[in-house]
XYZ file of C-alpha atoms in Angstrom:
211
model
C 0.000 0.000 0.000
C 2.852 2.392 0.819
C 4.382 1.751 -2.607
C 1.041 2.523 -4.251
C 0.716 5.719 -2.198
C 4.204 6.795 -3.263
C 3.421 6.107 -6.918
C 0.121 7.992 -6.682
C 1.785 10.947 -4.968
C 4.451 11.042 -7.661
C 1.766 10.969 -10.361
C -0.209 13.783 -8.713
C 2.903 15.929 -8.419
C 3.723 15.389 -12.089
C 0.228 16.434 -13.182
C 0.009 19.683 -11.202
C 2.062 22.870 -11.395
C 5.795 22.596 -10.775
C 6.990 23.302 -7.246
C 8.553 26.798 -7.393
C 12.317 26.994 -6.828
C 12.049 28.911 -3.542
C 9.745 26.236 -2.156
C 12.037 23.467 -3.352
C 14.775 25.163 -1.304
C 12.632 25.261 1.857
C 11.516 21.674 1.240
C 15.100 20.464 0.925
C 16.381 22.372 3.977
C 13.446 21.211 6.096
C 14.226 17.563 5.358
C 17.916 18.130 6.093
C 17.593 20.166 9.282
C 14.317 19.201 10.990
C 13.527 16.072 13.023
C 9.885 16.020 11.856
C 10.067 17.161 8.236
C 6.811 15.352 7.383
C 5.023 18.314 8.994
C 5.825 20.256 5.811
C 2.850 20.646 3.464
C 4.883 19.492 0.469
C 4.548 19.902 -3.287
C 1.007 18.660 -3.992
C -0.706 20.038 -0.899
C 1.227 23.258 -1.342
C -0.197 23.634 -4.850
C -3.669 23.016 -3.407
C -3.177 25.806 -0.859
C -1.905 28.178 -3.532
C -4.809 27.244 -5.840
C -7.443 27.858 -3.153
C -5.812 31.139 -2.182
C -5.839 32.284 -5.809
C -9.546 31.399 -6.052
C -10.356 33.453 -2.959
C -7.916 36.277 -3.826
C -7.768 37.215 -0.140
C -6.862 40.598 1.250
C -6.205 39.113 4.682
C -4.994 35.598 5.515
C -4.489 34.024 8.954
C -2.278 30.979 9.432
C -2.027 29.153 12.760
C 1.150 27.054 12.679
C 4.026 28.330 10.524
C 6.645 25.562 10.902
C 9.273 26.392 8.233
C 7.042 28.749 6.251
C 6.346 26.535 3.227
C 2.545 26.742 3.443
C 2.753 30.444 4.304
C 4.419 31.217 0.998
C 1.971 28.977 -0.885
C -0.952 30.902 0.604
C 0.740 34.229 -0.110
C 0.698 33.432 -3.842
C -3.019 34.250 -3.969
C -2.944 37.526 -2.040
C -4.813 40.415 -3.610
C -2.774 43.541 -4.306
C -1.970 45.168 -0.989
C -3.032 42.045 0.915
C -1.306 40.587 3.951
C -0.891 37.316 5.776
C -0.500 36.895 9.533
C 1.180 33.629 10.508
C 1.635 32.455 14.106
C 4.012 29.896 15.608
C 5.549 29.299 19.027
C 8.845 27.734 17.902
C 11.448 30.407 18.616
C 14.268 28.114 17.449
C 13.008 28.322 13.865
C 12.345 32.053 13.886
C 15.617 33.315 12.396
C 15.639 30.820 9.516
C 11.956 31.272 8.699
C 12.239 35.061 8.751
C 15.088 34.669 6.283
C 12.847 32.671 3.940
C 10.134 35.314 4.152
C 12.476 38.264 3.706
C 13.961 36.760 0.548
C 10.521 36.196 -1.001
C 8.469 38.575 -3.129
C 5.924 38.784 -0.286
C 8.404 40.022 2.326
C 6.334 43.144 3.019
C 3.047 41.234 3.089
C 3.940 38.576 5.680
C 3.589 39.335 9.398
C 5.292 36.570 11.380
C 4.206 36.324 15.023
C 5.962 34.207 17.650
C 3.765 33.286 20.597
C 0.529 31.641 21.701
C -2.148 31.734 18.984
C -4.915 31.667 21.592
C -3.613 34.990 22.895
C -2.524 36.514 19.589
C -5.479 35.786 17.286
C -7.982 37.914 19.272
C -5.525 40.821 19.049
C -5.341 40.746 15.246
C -7.526 42.985 13.156
C -10.101 41.121 11.100
C -11.967 40.062 9.210
C -9.936 37.371 7.429
C -10.826 36.002 4.013
C -8.817 32.781 4.391
C -7.587 30.864 7.448
C -5.286 27.831 7.548
C -5.021 25.895 10.822
C -2.072 23.510 11.069
C -0.711 23.595 14.603
C -1.055 21.485 17.775
C -4.108 19.308 17.173
C -5.403 19.333 20.735
C -6.332 23.006 20.377
C -7.890 22.797 16.905
C -11.391 23.289 18.271
C -10.348 26.492 20.010
C -8.418 27.726 16.974
C -11.469 27.028 14.818
C -13.787 29.068 17.030
C -11.322 31.969 17.090
C -10.917 31.750 13.319
C -14.650 31.610 12.687
C -15.191 34.700 14.822
C -12.486 36.555 12.891
C -13.611 35.396 9.417
C -15.857 37.348 7.082
C -19.077 35.880 5.770
C -18.073 33.644 2.858
C -14.549 33.307 4.261
C -12.718 30.007 3.931
C -11.220 28.061 6.854
C -8.881 25.121 6.222
C -7.900 22.612 8.927
C -5.091 20.151 8.212
C -4.540 16.534 9.354
C -8.201 15.746 9.995
C -7.931 12.123 8.794
C -4.931 11.452 11.049
C -3.392 8.700 8.900
C -6.809 7.065 8.619
C -7.065 6.457 12.348
C -10.316 8.434 12.601
C -12.142 5.590 10.827
C -10.301 2.780 12.601
C -10.400 1.429 16.136
C -7.651 3.654 17.558
C -8.458 4.859 21.058
C -5.532 7.185 21.770
C -6.409 10.662 22.984
C -5.104 12.457 19.890
C -7.202 10.377 17.490
C -10.289 10.721 19.667
C -9.878 14.508 19.840
C -9.591 14.811 16.051
C -12.533 12.461 15.430
C -14.673 14.365 17.944
C -13.900 17.706 16.295
C -14.658 16.282 12.833
C -18.052 15.139 14.121
C -18.664 18.554 15.683
C -17.751 20.376 12.488
C -19.911 18.057 10.416
C -22.912 19.194 12.447
C -21.978 22.904 12.550
C -24.684 24.838 10.666
C -22.603 28.024 10.693
C -20.472 26.690 7.839
C -20.581 24.751 4.577
C -18.076 21.945 4.842
C -16.340 18.942 3.318
C -13.124 16.989 3.831
C -10.644 16.622 0.989
C -8.829 13.252 1.352
C -5.508 14.790 0.332
C -2.415 13.593 2.221
C -3.642 13.529 5.838
C -6.997 15.172 5.106
C -7.927 18.845 4.817
C -11.257 20.125 6.161
C -12.673 22.942 4.016
C -15.201 25.153 5.804
C -16.951 28.214 4.374
C -18.568 30.637 6.794
C -22.248 31.151 5.953
């Protein structure tokens, strides 16, 4: 099955847009320098994020969970003229390198990189946001979602990553992390404040549109 997944991933990457050179650089350095490089969005999911951002053409984007900035730059590709993206992470050890990636990009003046607790920082940011991407510590996804929904405009798009959790949400796994993700998926499925569906891409992306 893993071999089939690898072949399918390779096929999908060959049939979408090429991974831009600056993202290839971040991708390569992340796999060389980080202990959990799989947290990176990667080529195919990155093109999905860029595609959705271009469809929305957002003036304001919020990202919870920056990691090495790969997804941030994908989302920035769709920014409307004069738009900005606020991205939040609590990993101070990555700050210098990630700021370097942002400063060398064409969106250096559009990206606002915040280091700290998203629960504290999000309420302080000026809204509304047109697009939100949540990809941080999973145990707080429900809280991040509520904060994001409050800060989103009507018709705004919220994306939540890793909602299939390697397929464990439909298995018999009873660990706390899986149960938390499955419970939130069930809650979101019944939330009449949003239109919603899960894209079974990589580890699953929940798409939610504020009504």
